[in-house]
């Protein structure tokens, strides 16, 4: 998105989603979830910064879309039979798709395309190894990526099918991001894997070893890498492709 907007979600008997301005901490919108939601399991801001997609903790794991400017709920529907652990919008221009992931299933959502079903389950195919999923992201070309417990990254096409699996880690993947031509993942092996990605082609560029804990969240921007760890600390790597050590440990 525009990197000036932050979205947070609450848990509890009356949970809400809040939208903030990052530079001023000003709250610009608030959306209250339906009764029985129990909390926000996952949320994602669209690249155009107009919409927020969320999944709740209800028995139906409801998925909702909110319009920030109009401060209006556009859609709420049952999401899946299992808890949603991650949600992400496509970063491709004018592509208002997003996807949700549970440990057992990836679901692609097409809220703005009347020619397709609203939600469509992803198909792994017989040649790809079955695994449990942990995280999901899209890149600017519209490719979708999930992280697997088997250490593989699954590559998903517009057809909602997994077309490739890439072995990136020795153990389960715990975080993933795809942006600015890089596919970056973190795993329980306490490593960050950085690959170039373009046109469905992938090339390993670098591993970053982390001794203290394993990554849970990853961000990359203009050569700088930000990694949130399971132990609560945050590592910042300036010019990560040329430097080995973090510039700051928060």
XYZ file of N, CA and C in Angstrom:
750
model
N 0.837 -1.185 0.000
C 0.000 0.000 0.000
C 0.889 1.258 0.000
N 0.327 2.366 0.467
C 1.059 3.630 0.374
C 2.058 3.846 1.509
N 2.113 2.911 2.469
C 3.033 2.978 3.604
C 2.775 4.172 4.510
N 1.612 4.778 4.409
C 1.239 5.834 5.343
C 0.016 5.446 6.161
N -0.525 4.256 5.913
C -1.743 3.813 6.570
C -1.488 2.509 7.321
N -2.028 2.420 8.540
C -1.884 1.242 9.382
C -3.271 0.708 9.736
N -3.430 -0.602 9.695
C -4.689 -1.239 10.060
C -4.430 -2.186 11.225
N -5.248 -2.073 12.271
C -5.135 -2.958 13.428
C -6.496 -3.564 13.743
N -6.483 -4.734 14.373
C -7.732 -5.401 14.733
C -7.720 -5.824 16.182
N -8.896 -5.843 16.791
C -9.041 -6.163 18.205
C -9.577 -7.581 18.389
N -9.424 -8.088 19.608
C -10.102 -9.305 20.023
C -10.926 -8.983 21.262
N -11.955 -9.828 21.524
C -12.820 -9.571 22.668
C -14.286 -9.631 22.294
N -15.163 -9.278 23.230
C -16.605 -9.412 22.989
C -17.172 -8.429 21.973
N -16.525 -7.283 21.763
C -17.003 -6.280 20.800
C -15.824 -5.768 19.979
N -15.224 -6.623 19.133
C -14.004 -6.232 18.421
C -14.275 -5.237 17.299
N -13.247 -4.449 16.994
C -13.324 -3.470 15.923
C -12.016 -3.469 15.134
N -12.101 -2.953 13.916
C -10.929 -2.726 13.072
C -10.687 -1.224 13.035
N -9.450 -0.805 13.244
C -9.103 0.605 13.260
C -8.111 0.907 12.138
N -8.286 2.044 11.502
C -7.397 2.499 10.438
C -6.741 3.790 10.897
N -5.401 3.827 10.804
C -4.635 4.940 11.357
C -3.722 5.554 10.295
N -3.340 6.803 10.527
C -2.266 7.440 9.787
C -0.956 7.178 10.516
N 0.005 6.603 9.823
C 1.242 6.180 10.481
C 2.062 7.347 11.000
N 2.050 8.474 10.285
C 2.921 9.579 10.671
C 2.372 10.392 11.829
N 1.040 10.400 12.002
C 0.443 11.240 13.033
C -0.323 10.457 14.096
N -0.475 9.138 13.911
C -1.290 8.252 14.762
C -2.765 8.670 14.797
N -3.178 9.504 13.842
C -4.582 9.901 13.765
C -5.433 8.733 13.268
N -6.540 8.470 13.963
C -7.453 7.418 13.528
C -8.395 7.979 12.469
N -8.460 7.329 11.317
C -9.260 7.838 10.208
C -10.528 7.028 9.992
N -10.611 5.824 10.545
C -11.818 5.025 10.366
C -11.869 3.933 11.418
N -13.095 3.478 11.704
C -13.308 2.364 12.618
C -14.489 1.543 12.115
N -14.306 0.228 12.098
C -15.365 -0.679 11.665
C -15.607 -1.697 12.765
N -16.848 -1.796 13.214
C -17.198 -2.745 14.258
C -17.628 -4.064 13.627
N -17.065 -5.162 14.122
C -17.414 -6.468 13.597
C -18.778 -6.913 14.120
N -19.372 -7.877 13.430
C -20.670 -8.384 13.821
C -20.599 -9.069 15.185
N -21.754 -9.166 15.840
C -21.825 -9.854 17.122
C -21.380 -11.308 16.956
N -20.646 -11.792 17.930
C -20.163 -13.165 17.875
C -18.868 -13.345 17.129
N -18.249 -12.235 16.708
C -17.011 -12.334 15.922
C -15.811 -12.773 16.760
N -15.811 -12.411 18.036
C -14.758 -12.787 18.999
C -13.428 -12.079 18.780
N -13.180 -11.604 17.582
C -11.931 -10.912 17.338
C -11.523 -10.971 15.889
N -10.456 -10.239 15.570
C -9.908 -10.205 14.217
C -8.778 -11.225 14.136
N -8.935 -12.222 13.276
C -7.897 -13.240 13.098
C -6.807 -12.760 12.153
N -7.193 -11.973 11.137
C -6.230 -11.465 10.151
C -6.847 -10.265 9.459
N -6.008 -9.328 9.007
C -6.502 -8.174 8.265
C -5.456 -7.754 7.245
N -5.915 -7.098 6.172
C -5.010 -6.673 5.106
C -5.557 -5.424 4.443
N -4.667 -4.489 4.154
C -5.001 -3.242 3.462
C -4.734 -3.407 1.980
N -5.675 -3.021 1.126
C -5.488 -3.142 -0.319
C -4.397 -2.190 -0.793
N -3.703 -2.511 -1.879
C -2.631 -1.631 -2.377
C -3.088 -0.216 -2.694
N -4.353 -0.055 -3.075
C -4.878 1.278 -3.352
C -5.251 2.031 -2.082
N -5.146 1.364 -0.931
C -5.447 1.946 0.386
C -6.901 2.365 0.543
N -7.776 1.773 -0.257
C -9.204 2.093 -0.156
C -9.987 1.064 0.638
N -9.483 -0.168 0.692
C -10.261 -1.252 1.279
C -9.454 -2.015 2.324
N -10.169 -2.557 3.289
C -9.596 -3.462 4.275
C -10.365 -4.776 4.209
N -9.646 -5.876 4.136
C -10.251 -7.207 4.202
C -9.871 -7.825 5.544
N -10.839 -8.464 6.193
C -10.584 -9.074 7.489
C -11.208 -10.466 7.537
N -10.687 -11.282 8.440
C -11.312 -12.549 8.812
C -11.461 -12.542 10.320
N -12.604 -13.027 10.813
C -12.836 -12.979 12.256
C -12.640 -14.353 12.898
N -12.886 -14.412 14.195
C -12.681 -15.636 14.974
C -13.981 -16.356 15.298
N -15.057 -16.021 14.595
C -16.328 -16.702 14.821
C -16.258 -18.143 14.336
N -17.286 -18.926 14.639
C -17.320 -20.320 14.182
C -17.348 -20.414 12.663
N -17.878 -19.384 12.000
C -17.950 -19.367 10.534
C -16.747 -18.677 9.905
N -15.839 -18.144 10.740
C -14.616 -17.481 10.251
C -14.960 -16.489 9.135
N -15.876 -15.583 9.463
C -16.424 -14.654 8.477
C -15.363 -13.733 7.889
N -15.506 -13.468 6.601
C -14.627 -12.560 5.870
C -15.417 -11.299 5.521
N -14.807 -10.135 5.749
C -15.474 -8.863 5.488
C -14.572 -7.947 4.679
N -15.209 -7.036 3.934
C -14.495 -5.973 3.221
C -15.084 -4.643 3.662
N -14.191 -3.692 3.978
C -14.613 -2.368 4.406
C -14.044 -1.314 3.454
N -14.865 -0.298 3.154
C -14.425 0.854 2.384
C -14.012 1.945 3.365
N -12.741 2.314 3.341
C -12.224 3.251 4.334
C -12.827 4.646 4.160
N -12.802 5.164 2.935
C -13.269 6.535 2.706
C -14.755 6.683 3.031
N -15.551 5.707 2.619
C -16.991 5.763 2.877
C -17.355 5.255 4.263
N -16.377 4.653 4.959
C -16.585 4.065 6.282
C -17.819 3.165 6.268
N -17.767 2.205 5.361
C -18.916 1.329 5.141
C -18.451 -0.106 4.958
N -19.215 -1.035 5.517
C -18.974 -2.453 5.291
C -19.574 -2.843 3.948
N -18.762 -3.353 3.049
C -19.226 -3.710 1.711
C -19.676 -5.164 1.623
N -19.109 -6.029 2.445
C -19.421 -7.448 2.348
C -19.038 -8.152 3.636
N -19.880 -9.061 4.070
C -19.540 -10.001 5.135
C -20.152 -11.343 4.779
N -19.325 -12.385 4.757
C -19.807 -13.713 4.390
C -18.982 -14.772 5.107
N -19.518 -15.970 5.192
C -18.788 -17.062 5.824
C -17.508 -17.347 5.049
N -16.410 -17.533 5.778
C -15.119 -17.686 5.127
C -14.699 -19.115 4.892
N -14.631 -19.909 5.964
C -14.138 -21.275 5.844
C -14.536 -22.058 7.077
N -14.271 -23.347 7.044
C -14.562 -24.190 8.198
C -13.434 -24.161 9.219
N -12.242 -23.751 8.795
C -11.090 -23.668 9.690
C -10.704 -22.213 9.929
N -9.965 -21.988 10.985
C -9.539 -20.631 11.324
C -8.624 -20.057 10.239
N -8.898 -18.822 9.835
C -8.051 -18.112 8.875
C -6.836 -17.577 9.614
N -5.646 -17.895 9.100
C -4.419 -17.465 9.776
C -3.706 -16.322 9.059
N -4.102 -16.054 7.804
C -3.486 -14.936 7.086
C -4.393 -14.530 5.930
N -4.235 -13.291 5.506
C -5.043 -12.741 4.406
C -4.190 -11.717 3.667
N -4.328 -11.633 2.338
C -3.497 -10.705 1.563
C -4.202 -10.327 0.274
N -4.045 -9.061 -0.133
C -4.544 -8.559 -1.413
C -3.484 -8.756 -2.490
N -3.932 -8.883 -3.715
C -3.014 -8.861 -4.848
C -2.410 -7.467 -4.986
N -1.104 -7.416 -5.291
C -0.442 -6.129 -5.487
C -0.456 -5.687 -6.949
N -1.003 -6.471 -7.845
C -1.056 -6.079 -9.251
C -2.020 -4.912 -9.425
N -1.674 -3.977 -10.268
C -2.492 -2.775 -10.475
C -3.908 -3.154 -10.924
N -4.893 -2.513 -10.294
C -6.314 -2.683 -10.647
C -6.792 -4.120 -10.492
N -6.126 -4.891 -9.658
C -6.504 -6.283 -9.419
C -7.033 -6.396 -7.998
N -8.356 -6.350 -7.836
C -8.958 -6.359 -6.510
C -9.271 -7.786 -6.063
N -8.282 -8.662 -6.205
C -8.385 -10.008 -5.630
C -7.683 -10.027 -4.283
N -8.141 -10.903 -3.433
C -7.374 -11.206 -2.235
C -7.531 -12.685 -1.946
N -6.759 -13.169 -1.008
C -6.800 -14.588 -0.680
C -6.693 -14.766 0.823
N -7.357 -15.803 1.313
C -7.246 -16.197 2.712
C -6.599 -17.569 2.775
N -5.934 -17.833 3.884
C -5.295 -19.132 4.039
C -5.593 -19.670 5.436
N -5.963 -20.944 5.471
C -6.087 -21.699 6.707
C -4.980 -22.751 6.689
N -4.761 -23.469 7.767
C -3.719 -24.503 7.709
C -3.920 -25.522 6.590
N -5.166 -25.718 6.161
C -5.445 -26.772 5.189
C -5.872 -26.269 3.817
N -6.142 -24.972 3.662
C -6.753 -24.525 2.409
C -6.413 -23.076 2.091
N -6.266 -22.807 0.789
C -6.148 -21.448 0.275
C -7.434 -21.126 -0.477
N -8.019 -19.968 -0.209
C -9.246 -19.548 -0.893
C -8.987 -18.201 -1.550
N -9.282 -18.110 -2.847
C -9.136 -16.869 -3.603
C -10.496 -16.189 -3.709
N -10.493 -14.875 -3.496
C -11.725 -14.085 -3.477
C -11.696 -13.089 -4.627
N -12.843 -12.961 -5.322
C -12.965 -12.060 -6.474
C -14.155 -11.110 -6.270
N -14.079 -10.190 -5.318
C -15.241 -9.347 -4.997
C -15.603 -8.349 -6.086
N -14.677 -8.020 -6.993
C -14.946 -6.999 -8.016
C -15.082 -7.592 -9.409
N -15.052 -8.914 -9.545
C -15.120 -9.570 -10.866
C -16.389 -10.402 -10.942
N -17.405 -9.874 -11.629
C -18.703 -10.557 -11.702
C -18.651 -11.789 -12.605
N -17.575 -11.955 -13.366
C -17.449 -13.122 -14.248
C -16.939 -14.349 -13.501
N -16.525 -14.183 -12.246
C -15.998 -15.303 -11.468
C -16.794 -15.462 -10.180
N -16.719 -16.669 -9.631
C -17.329 -16.905 -8.331
C -16.657 -16.033 -7.277
N -17.433 -15.652 -6.261
C -16.892 -14.783 -5.217
C -15.668 -15.409 -4.572
N -15.748 -16.679 -4.238
C -14.590 -17.343 -3.651
C -14.366 -18.685 -4.326
N -13.102 -19.009 -4.490
C -12.721 -20.217 -5.209
C -11.556 -20.887 -4.490
N -11.706 -22.138 -4.083
C -10.614 -22.828 -3.393
C -9.422 -23.039 -4.313
N -8.235 -22.908 -3.764
C -7.036 -23.206 -4.518
C -6.850 -24.703 -4.690
N -6.255 -25.086 -5.812
C -6.038 -26.503 -6.128
C -4.537 -26.761 -6.156
N -4.079 -27.664 -5.302
C -2.649 -27.980 -5.233
C -2.183 -28.815 -6.414
N -2.989 -29.726 -6.886
C -2.584 -30.607 -7.980
C -1.865 -31.836 -7.462
N -1.832 -32.875 -8.257
C -1.275 -34.154 -7.820
C 0.241 -34.156 -7.735
N 0.896 -33.295 -8.484
C 2.366 -33.325 -8.528
C 3.016 -32.498 -7.426
N 2.236 -31.702 -6.706
C 2.785 -30.868 -5.640
C 2.582 -31.538 -4.290
N 3.586 -31.464 -3.442
C 3.539 -32.120 -2.136
C 2.515 -31.454 -1.233
N 1.666 -32.264 -0.619
C 0.680 -31.738 0.324
C 1.385 -31.264 1.597
N 0.877 -30.190 2.171
C 1.468 -29.642 3.385
C 0.453 -28.753 4.081
N 0.755 -28.359 5.304
C -0.041 -27.358 6.004
C 0.503 -25.981 5.660
N -0.407 -25.000 5.507
C -0.016 -23.640 5.147
C 0.115 -22.775 6.390
N 0.926 -21.712 6.277
C 1.139 -20.829 7.428
C 1.019 -19.348 7.104
N 1.176 -18.943 5.831
C 1.205 -17.521 5.493
C 0.971 -17.361 3.993
N 0.671 -16.125 3.577
C 0.322 -15.872 2.173
C 0.678 -14.448 1.785
N 1.000 -14.251 0.499
C 1.268 -12.914 -0.032
C 1.092 -12.932 -1.539
N 1.048 -11.761 -2.146
C 1.016 -11.580 -3.598
C 2.164 -10.673 -3.999
N 2.558 -10.745 -5.293
C 3.516 -9.770 -5.809
C 2.833 -8.823 -6.790
N 3.621 -7.920 -7.379
C 3.073 -6.894 -8.273
C 2.633 -7.453 -9.622
N 3.022 -8.690 -9.940
C 2.592 -9.324 -11.180
C 1.329 -10.156 -11.003
N 0.842 -10.246 -9.774
C -0.380 -10.991 -9.502
C -0.160 -12.433 -9.090
N 1.096 -12.884 -9.029
C 1.377 -14.225 -8.519
C 1.122 -14.254 -7.019
N 0.589 -15.369 -6.558
C 0.327 -15.562 -5.134
C 1.306 -16.605 -4.596
N 1.713 -16.422 -3.341
C 2.668 -17.331 -2.711
C 2.189 -17.714 -1.319
N 2.309 -18.996 -0.998
C 2.024 -19.459 0.353
C 3.258 -20.148 0.919
N 3.372 -20.112 2.245
C 4.454 -20.804 2.919
C 3.941 -22.086 3.539
N 4.697 -23.178 3.385
C 4.266 -24.476 3.862
C 5.063 -24.974 5.043
N 4.462 -25.876 5.808
C 5.124 -26.489 6.939
C 6.302 -27.364 6.496
N 6.284 -27.772 5.227
C 7.367 -28.597 4.683
C 8.564 -27.789 4.182
N 8.548 -26.479 4.413
C 9.655 -25.626 3.988
C 9.571 -25.178 2.548
N 8.479 -25.502 1.866
C 8.313 -25.113 0.474
C 7.420 -23.886 0.334
N 7.688 -23.099 -0.723
C 6.815 -21.993 -1.133
C 5.998 -22.467 -2.315
N 4.668 -22.352 -2.196
C 3.788 -22.711 -3.301
C 3.484 -21.463 -4.135
N 3.590 -21.583 -5.434
C 3.350 -20.481 -6.362
C 2.001 -20.711 -7.031
N 1.090 -19.729 -6.907
C -0.284 -19.856 -7.390
C -0.527 -18.889 -8.552
N -1.159 -19.405 -9.608
C -1.477 -18.602 -10.788
C -2.887 -18.025 -10.685
N -3.273 -17.210 -11.679
C -4.610 -16.626 -11.726
C -5.703 -17.679 -11.770
N -5.367 -18.878 -12.200
C -6.337 -19.970 -12.292
C -6.645 -20.600 -10.944
N -6.037 -20.054 -9.877
C -6.212 -20.575 -8.515
C -5.591 -21.958 -8.350
N -4.595 -22.253 -9.163
C -3.887 -23.519 -9.087
C -2.422 -23.288 -8.716
N -1.878 -24.183 -7.903
C -0.454 -24.142 -7.583
C 0.319 -24.685 -8.773
N 1.183 -23.867 -9.366
C 1.903 -24.254 -10.580
C 3.355 -24.620 -10.294
N 3.824 -24.341 -9.074
C 5.228 -24.629 -8.759
C 5.403 -24.645 -7.251
N 6.320 -25.473 -6.771
C 6.724 -25.472 -5.367
C 8.231 -25.300 -5.301
N 8.690 -24.401 -4.424
C 10.107 -24.070 -4.309
C 10.573 -24.402 -2.894
N 11.586 -25.234 -2.782
C 12.147 -25.552 -1.471
C 13.007 -24.381 -1.014
N 12.581 -23.729 0.076
C 13.280 -22.531 0.544
C 13.885 -22.699 1.930
N 13.341 -23.631 2.722
C 13.798 -23.764 4.106
C 13.870 -25.233 4.506
N 14.676 -25.493 5.541
C 14.829 -26.853 6.042
C 13.678 -27.270 6.949
N 12.897 -26.302 7.401
C 11.736 -26.581 8.239
C 10.631 -25.591 7.883
N 9.568 -25.572 8.660
C 8.366 -24.833 8.299
C 8.598 -23.351 8.051
N 7.881 -22.806 7.051
C 7.934 -21.373 6.744
C 6.980 -20.636 7.674
N 7.438 -19.517 8.232
C 6.671 -18.788 9.236
C 6.304 -17.371 8.822
N 6.849 -16.887 7.721
C 6.522 -15.547 7.234
C 6.946 -15.413 5.787
N 6.208 -14.570 5.032
C 6.511 -14.445 3.606
C 6.104 -13.062 3.106
N 6.879 -12.532 2.152
C 6.579 -11.256 1.506
C 7.113 -11.300 0.085
N 6.412 -10.640 -0.817
C 6.840 -10.537 -2.214
C 6.626 -9.103 -2.668
N 7.714 -8.413 -2.989
C 7.613 -7.020 -3.402
C 8.904 -6.585 -4.072
N 8.808 -5.617 -4.958
C 9.964 -5.020 -5.633
C 10.882 -6.077 -6.238
N 10.275 -7.099 -6.845
C 11.046 -8.125 -7.531
C 11.725 -9.133 -6.632
N 11.386 -9.153 -5.331
C 11.976 -10.092 -4.384
C 10.877 -10.951 -3.753
N 11.189 -12.224 -3.574
C 10.354 -13.135 -2.804
C 11.156 -13.509 -1.567
N 10.637 -13.125 -0.401
C 11.392 -13.251 0.842
C 10.581 -14.076 1.832
N 11.213 -15.072 2.419
C 10.526 -15.936 3.373
C 11.398 -16.145 4.603
N 10.752 -16.422 5.729
C 11.443 -16.770 6.955
C 10.929 -18.104 7.453
N 11.781 -18.856 8.150
C 11.377 -20.182 8.574
C 11.837 -20.525 9.972
N 11.352 -21.679 10.444
C 11.737 -22.170 11.759
C 13.208 -22.584 11.808
N 13.850 -22.656 10.652
C 15.296 -22.907 10.623
C 16.105 -21.662 10.958
N 15.408 -20.577 11.351
C 16.030 -19.303 11.746
C 16.821 -18.686 10.599
N 16.239 -18.779 9.407
C 16.862 -18.177 8.228
C 15.830 -17.353 7.478
N 16.330 -16.340 6.799
C 15.546 -15.577 5.830
C 16.090 -15.911 4.449
N 15.206 -16.325 3.561
C 15.584 -16.666 2.190
C 15.141 -15.544 1.263
N 16.055 -15.008 0.471
C 15.752 -13.933 -0.470
C 15.961 -14.444 -1.890
N 14.912 -14.388 -2.699
C 14.973 -14.802 -4.094
C 14.507 -13.668 -4.991
N 15.056 -13.601 -6.194
C 14.492 -12.717 -7.202
C 13.309 -13.434 -7.841
N 12.277 -12.672 -8.189
C 11.101 -13.270 -8.825
C 10.602 -12.333 -9.924
N 10.440 -12.889 -11.106
C 9.962 -12.106 -12.238
C 9.416 -13.052 -13.295
N 8.179 -12.809 -13.709
C 7.581 -13.604 -14.769
C 7.487 -15.082 -14.453
N 7.349 -15.416 -13.191
C 7.275 -16.807 -12.799
C 8.610 -17.508 -12.725
N 9.710 -16.743 -12.787
C 11.060 -17.300 -12.680
C 11.677 -16.865 -11.350
N 12.438 -17.774 -10.746
C 12.949 -17.536 -9.404
C 14.426 -17.903 -9.332
N 15.188 -17.085 -8.599
C 16.612 -17.346 -8.440
C 17.022 -16.981 -7.020
N 17.658 -17.929 -6.336
C 18.136 -17.675 -4.986
C 19.232 -16.617 -5.010
N 19.083 -15.605 -4.148
C 20.082 -14.550 -4.061
C 20.857 -14.575 -2.753
N 20.166 -14.922 -1.660
C 20.869 -14.822 -0.386
C 20.072 -15.491 0.728
N 20.810 -16.069 1.695
C 20.255 -16.488 2.979
C 20.784 -15.553 4.058
N 19.909 -15.183 4.982
C 20.310 -14.404 6.153
C 20.034 -15.261 7.381
N 21.078 -15.580 8.142
C 20.934 -16.394 9.341
C 20.616 -15.519 10.545
N 19.671 -15.999 11.362
C 19.257 -15.276 12.560
C 19.385 -16.235 13.738
N 20.152 -15.865 14.741
C 20.485 -16.796 15.814
C 19.480 -16.824 16.946
N 18.815 -15.691 17.220
C 18.046 -15.572 18.455
C 16.674 -16.238 18.400
N 15.992 -16.174 17.265
C 14.643 -16.705 17.154
C 14.302 -16.825 15.671
N 13.091 -17.282 15.365
C 12.718 -17.396 13.962
C 11.771 -16.272 13.551
N 11.756 -15.897 12.266
C 10.922 -14.790 11.787
C 9.428 -15.118 11.846
N 8.628 -14.103 12.185
C 7.168 -14.223 12.137
C 6.567 -13.244 11.138
N 7.254 -12.142 10.853
C 6.778 -11.160 9.879
C 7.961 -10.558 9.150
N 7.723 -10.174 7.889
C 8.802 -9.701 7.025
C 8.314 -8.509 6.214
N 9.168 -7.510 6.082
C 8.896 -6.386 5.181
C 10.181 -6.042 4.450
N 10.032 -5.558 3.209
C 11.190 -5.200 2.380
C 10.842 -3.955 1.590
N 11.771 -2.980 1.591
C 11.517 -1.737 0.876
C 12.847 -1.080 0.532
N 13.049 -0.856 -0.771
C 14.251 -0.166 -1.258
C 15.553 -0.755 -0.699
N 15.633 -2.068 -0.706
C 16.849 -2.744 -0.286
C 16.973 -2.993 1.201
N 16.051 -2.451 1.988
C 16.101 -2.613 3.437
C 15.111 -3.687 3.885
N 15.538 -4.522 4.808
C 14.735 -5.651 5.277
C 14.395 -5.464 6.744
N 13.122 -5.674 7.078
C 12.640 -5.596 8.455
C 12.057 -6.959 8.812
N 12.522 -7.534 9.917
C 12.106 -8.880 10.315
C 11.615 -8.854 11.757
N 10.360 -9.245 11.974
C 9.819 -9.403 13.317
C 9.979 -10.847 13.758
N 10.543 -11.061 14.941
C 10.863 -12.405 15.401
C 9.832 -12.931 16.408
N 9.850 -14.245 16.573
C 8.928 -14.910 17.494
C 9.140 -14.454 18.929
N 10.351 -14.067 19.291
C 10.631 -13.643 20.659
C 10.254 -12.187 20.930
N 9.663 -11.521 19.938
C 9.187 -10.152 20.128
C 10.144 -9.069 19.670
N 11.353 -9.423 19.293
C 12.306 -8.417 18.829
C 12.145 -8.157 17.338
N 12.681 -7.035 16.876
C 12.616 -6.633 15.475
C 14.032 -6.352 14.989
N 14.381 -6.934 13.856
C 15.694 -6.710 13.258
C 15.541 -5.880 11.990
N 16.402 -4.870 11.823
C 16.414 -4.057 10.621
C 17.756 -4.236 9.921
N 17.709 -4.645 8.656
C 18.914 -4.828 7.853
C 18.950 -3.747 6.770
N 19.868 -2.823 6.890
C 20.067 -1.801 5.876
C 20.843 -2.393 4.703
N 20.356 -2.149 3.485
C 21.026 -2.672 2.281
C 21.361 -4.151 2.471
N 20.309 -4.944 2.686
C 20.486 -6.336 3.093
C 21.256 -7.159 2.074
N 21.232 -6.779 0.798
C 21.930 -7.568 -0.212
C 23.445 -7.438 -0.118
N 23.926 -6.414 0.593
C 25.372 -6.216 0.739
C 25.842 -6.324 2.173
N 24.938 -6.184 3.154
C 25.318 -6.237 4.568
C 24.781 -7.499 5.206
N 25.569 -8.071 6.123
C 25.193 -9.305 6.796
C 24.523 -9.065 8.144
N 24.912 -8.021 8.839
C 24.456 -7.799 10.206
C 23.326 -6.769 10.235
N 22.388 -6.923 11.180
C 21.307 -5.937 11.298
C 21.843 -4.587 11.751
N 21.247 -3.525 11.217
C 21.656 -2.183 11.609
C 21.094 -1.817 12.972
N 19.973 -2.439 13.328
C 19.321 -2.096 14.583
C 18.543 -3.288 15.081
N 18.573 -3.496 16.386
C 17.828 -4.571 17.044
C 16.921 -3.918 18.065
N 15.620 -3.901 17.764
C 14.673 -3.201 18.646
C 14.105 -4.163 19.689
